[in-house]
Amino acid sequence: MRVHEIRELNNDQLYEELVKAGRELMNLRFSAATNQLTNT
């Protein structure tokens, strides 16, 4: 997501993006801990 796209979001949309990013981070950490990551 580009900076200008983020600036156009309202508070609810920003919160939604924050939650999605947190979930993705948790999934990546879990994958790294269980050695399920692939090199891309």
PDB file of N, CA and C in Angstrom:
ATOM      1  N   MET A   1       0.846  -1.162   0.000  1.00  0.00           N
ATOM      2  CA  MET A   1       0.000   0.000   0.000  1.00  0.00           C
ATOM      3  C   MET A   1       0.900   1.236   0.000  1.00  0.00           C
ATOM      4  N   ARG A   2       0.599   2.154  -0.852  1.00  0.00           N
ATOM      5  CA  ARG A   2       1.406   3.368  -0.985  1.00  0.00           C
ATOM      6  C   ARG A   2       0.991   4.427   0.044  1.00  0.00           C
ATOM      7  N   VAL A   3       1.874   5.372   0.296  1.00  0.00           N
ATOM      8  CA  VAL A   3       1.642   6.404   1.303  1.00  0.00           C
ATOM      9  C   VAL A   3       0.389   7.204   0.989  1.00  0.00           C
ATOM     10  N   HIS A   4       0.208   7.602  -0.260  1.00  0.00           N
ATOM     11  CA  HIS A   4      -0.968   8.415  -0.591  1.00  0.00           C
ATOM     12  C   HIS A   4      -2.262   7.631  -0.403  1.00  0.00           C
ATOM     13  N   GLU A   5      -2.209   6.314  -0.555  1.00  0.00           N
ATOM     14  CA  GLU A   5      -3.396   5.489  -0.317  1.00  0.00           C
ATOM     15  C   GLU A   5      -3.718   5.433   1.176  1.00  0.00           C
ATOM     16  N   ILE A   6      -2.678   5.346   1.986  1.00  0.00           N
ATOM     17  CA  ILE A   6      -2.871   5.299   3.437  1.00  0.00           C
ATOM     18  C   ILE A   6      -3.443   6.616   3.943  1.00  0.00           C
ATOM     19  N   ARG A   7      -2.973   7.715   3.405  1.00  0.00           N
ATOM     20  CA  ARG A   7      -3.453   9.032   3.844  1.00  0.00           C
ATOM     21  C   ARG A   7      -4.923   9.244   3.536  1.00  0.00           C
ATOM     22  N   GLU A   8      -5.446   8.547   2.546  1.00  0.00           N
ATOM     23  CA  GLU A   8      -6.847   8.705   2.156  1.00  0.00           C
ATOM     24  C   GLU A   8      -7.795   7.851   2.996  1.00  0.00           C
ATOM     25  N   LEU A   9      -7.267   6.964   3.826  1.00  0.00           N
ATOM     26  CA  LEU A   9      -8.108   6.077   4.630  1.00  0.00           C
ATOM     27  C   LEU A   9      -8.648   6.797   5.858  1.00  0.00           C
ATOM     28  N   ASN A  10      -9.866   6.418   6.267  1.00  0.00           N
ATOM     29  CA  ASN A  10     -10.409   6.976   7.507  1.00  0.00           C
ATOM     30  C   ASN A  10      -9.948   6.112   8.681  1.00  0.00           C
ATOM     31  N   ASN A  11     -10.317   6.484   9.888  1.00  0.00           N
ATOM     32  CA  ASN A  11      -9.834   5.788  11.085  1.00  0.00           C
ATOM     33  C   ASN A  11     -10.231   4.319  11.109  1.00  0.00           C
ATOM     34  N   ASP A  12     -11.462   4.009  10.717  1.00  0.00           N
ATOM     35  CA  ASP A  12     -11.910   2.618  10.716  1.00  0.00           C
ATOM     36  C   ASP A  12     -11.102   1.787   9.732  1.00  0.00           C
ATOM     37  N   GLN A  13     -10.834   2.338   8.564  1.00  0.00           N
ATOM     38  CA  GLN A  13     -10.051   1.623   7.558  1.00  0.00           C
ATOM     39  C   GLN A  13      -8.609   1.443   8.014  1.00  0.00           C
ATOM     40  N   LEU A  14      -8.041   2.463   8.664  1.00  0.00           N
ATOM     41  CA  LEU A  14      -6.682   2.356   9.191  1.00  0.00           C
ATOM     42  C   LEU A  14      -6.596   1.270  10.255  1.00  0.00           C
ATOM     43  N   TYR A  15      -7.601   1.211  11.125  1.00  0.00           N
ATOM     44  CA  TYR A  15      -7.618   0.181  12.160  1.00  0.00           C
ATOM     45  C   TYR A  15      -7.694  -1.205  11.528  1.00  0.00           C
ATOM     46  N   GLU A  16      -8.516  -1.347  10.488  1.00  0.00           N
ATOM     47  CA  GLU A  16      -8.642  -2.619   9.785  1.00  0.00           C
ATOM     48  C   GLU A  16      -7.304  -3.046   9.178  1.00  0.00           C
ATOM     49  N   GLU A  17      -6.594  -2.107   8.566  1.00  0.00           N
ATOM     50  CA  GLU A  17      -5.282  -2.404   7.983  1.00  0.00           C
ATOM     51  C   GLU A  17      -4.281  -2.795   9.070  1.00  0.00           C
ATOM     52  N   LEU A  18      -4.353  -2.132  10.213  1.00  0.00           N
ATOM     53  CA  LEU A  18      -3.471  -2.451  11.333  1.00  0.00           C
ATOM     54  C   LEU A  18      -3.720  -3.868  11.836  1.00  0.00           C
ATOM     55  N   VAL A  19      -4.978  -4.252  11.954  1.00  0.00           N
ATOM     56  CA  VAL A  19      -5.324  -5.602  12.399  1.00  0.00           C
ATOM     57  C   VAL A  19      -4.823  -6.631  11.395  1.00  0.00           C
ATOM     58  N   LYS A  20      -5.012  -6.359  10.096  1.00  0.00           N
ATOM     59  CA  LYS A  20      -4.542  -7.284   9.062  1.00  0.00           C
ATOM     60  C   LYS A  20      -3.032  -7.442   9.116  1.00  0.00           C
ATOM     61  N   ALA A  21      -2.310  -6.338   9.312  1.00  0.00           N
ATOM     62  CA  ALA A  21      -0.850  -6.396   9.388  1.00  0.00           C
ATOM     63  C   ALA A  21      -0.409  -7.191  10.617  1.00  0.00           C
ATOM     64  N   GLY A  22      -1.106  -7.020  11.723  1.00  0.00           N
ATOM     65  CA  GLY A  22      -0.782  -7.770  12.933  1.00  0.00           C
ATOM     66  C   GLY A  22      -0.989  -9.263  12.748  1.00  0.00           C
ATOM     67  N   ARG A  23      -2.081  -9.622  12.075  1.00  0.00           N
ATOM     68  CA  ARG A  23      -2.340 -11.042  11.798  1.00  0.00           C
ATOM     69  C   ARG A  23      -1.264 -11.625  10.897  1.00  0.00           C
ATOM     70  N   GLU A  24      -0.884 -10.868   9.873  1.00  0.00           N
ATOM     71  CA  GLU A  24       0.147 -11.339   8.947  1.00  0.00           C
ATOM     72  C   GLU A  24       1.477 -11.519   9.678  1.00  0.00           C
ATOM     73  N   LEU A  25       1.818 -10.585  10.555  1.00  0.00           N
ATOM     74  CA  LEU A  25       3.047 -10.695  11.338  1.00  0.00           C
ATOM     75  C   LEU A  25       3.020 -11.937  12.221  1.00  0.00           C
ATOM     76  N   MET A  26       1.881 -12.182  12.869  1.00  0.00           N
ATOM     77  CA  MET A  26       1.754 -13.363  13.711  1.00  0.00           C
ATOM     78  C   MET A  26       1.918 -14.633  12.877  1.00  0.00           C
ATOM     79  N   ASN A  27       1.306 -14.670  11.701  1.00  0.00           N
ATOM     80  CA  ASN A  27       1.421 -15.841  10.830  1.00  0.00           C
ATOM     81  C   ASN A  27       2.863 -16.066  10.386  1.00  0.00           C
ATOM     82  N   LEU A  28       3.564 -14.988  10.049  1.00  0.00           N
ATOM     83  CA  LEU A  28       4.958 -15.115   9.632  1.00  0.00           C
ATOM     84  C   LEU A  28       5.845 -15.591  10.779  1.00  0.00           C
ATOM     85  N   ARG A  29       5.616 -15.064  11.972  1.00  0.00           N
ATOM     86  CA  ARG A  29       6.395 -15.504  13.134  1.00  0.00           C
ATOM     87  C   ARG A  29       6.143 -16.977  13.431  1.00  0.00           C
ATOM     88  N   PHE A  30       4.881 -17.387  13.336  1.00  0.00           N
ATOM     89  CA  PHE A  30       4.549 -18.790  13.574  1.00  0.00           C
ATOM     90  C   PHE A  30       5.215 -19.674  12.530  1.00  0.00           C
ATOM     91  N   SER A  31       5.162 -19.253  11.274  1.00  0.00           N
ATOM     92  CA  SER A  31       5.792 -20.026  10.201  1.00  0.00           C
ATOM     93  C   SER A  31       7.301 -20.114  10.399  1.00  0.00           C
ATOM     94  N   ALA A  32       7.918 -19.027  10.815  1.00  0.00           N
ATOM     95  CA  ALA A  32       9.362 -19.030  11.049  1.00  0.00           C
ATOM     96  C   ALA A  32       9.716 -19.957  12.212  1.00  0.00           C
ATOM     97  N   ALA A  33       8.903 -19.938  13.240  1.00  0.00           N
ATOM     98  CA  ALA A  33       9.177 -20.768  14.413  1.00  0.00           C
ATOM     99  C   ALA A  33       9.024 -22.251  14.108  1.00  0.00           C
ATOM    100  N   THR A  34       8.174 -22.573  13.146  1.00  0.00           N
ATOM    101  CA  THR A  34       7.942 -23.980  12.810  1.00  0.00           C
ATOM    102  C   THR A  34       8.647 -24.371  11.518  1.00  0.00           C
ATOM    103  N   ASN A  35       9.557 -23.512  11.067  1.00  0.00           N
ATOM    104  CA  ASN A  35      10.351 -23.762   9.856  1.00  0.00           C
ATOM    105  C   ASN A  35       9.502 -24.048   8.625  1.00  0.00           C
ATOM    106  N   GLN A  36       8.431 -23.296   8.446  1.00  0.00           N
ATOM    107  CA  GLN A  36       7.558 -23.483   7.299  1.00  0.00           C
ATOM    108  C   GLN A  36       7.712 -22.375   6.261  1.00  0.00           C
ATOM    109  N   LEU A  37       8.654 -21.468   6.459  1.00  0.00           N
ATOM    110  CA  LEU A  37       8.844 -20.378   5.510  1.00  0.00           C
ATOM    111  C   LEU A  37       9.566 -20.878   4.269  1.00  0.00           C
ATOM    112  N   THR A  38       9.227 -20.296   3.131  1.00  0.00           N
ATOM    113  CA  THR A  38       9.915 -20.613   1.883  1.00  0.00           C
ATOM    114  C   THR A  38      10.613 -19.358   1.388  1.00  0.00           C
ATOM    115  N   ASN A  39      11.734 -19.521   0.719  1.00  0.00           N
ATOM    116  CA  ASN A  39      12.445 -18.392   0.140  1.00  0.00           C
ATOM    117  C   ASN A  39      11.745 -17.982  -1.140  1.00  0.00           C
ATOM    118  N   THR A  40      11.499 -16.686  -1.275  1.00  0.00           N
ATOM    119  CA  THR A  40      10.874 -16.177  -2.503  1.00  0.00           C
ATOM    120  C   THR A  40      11.722 -15.110  -3.111  1.00  0.00           C
TER     121      THR A  40
END
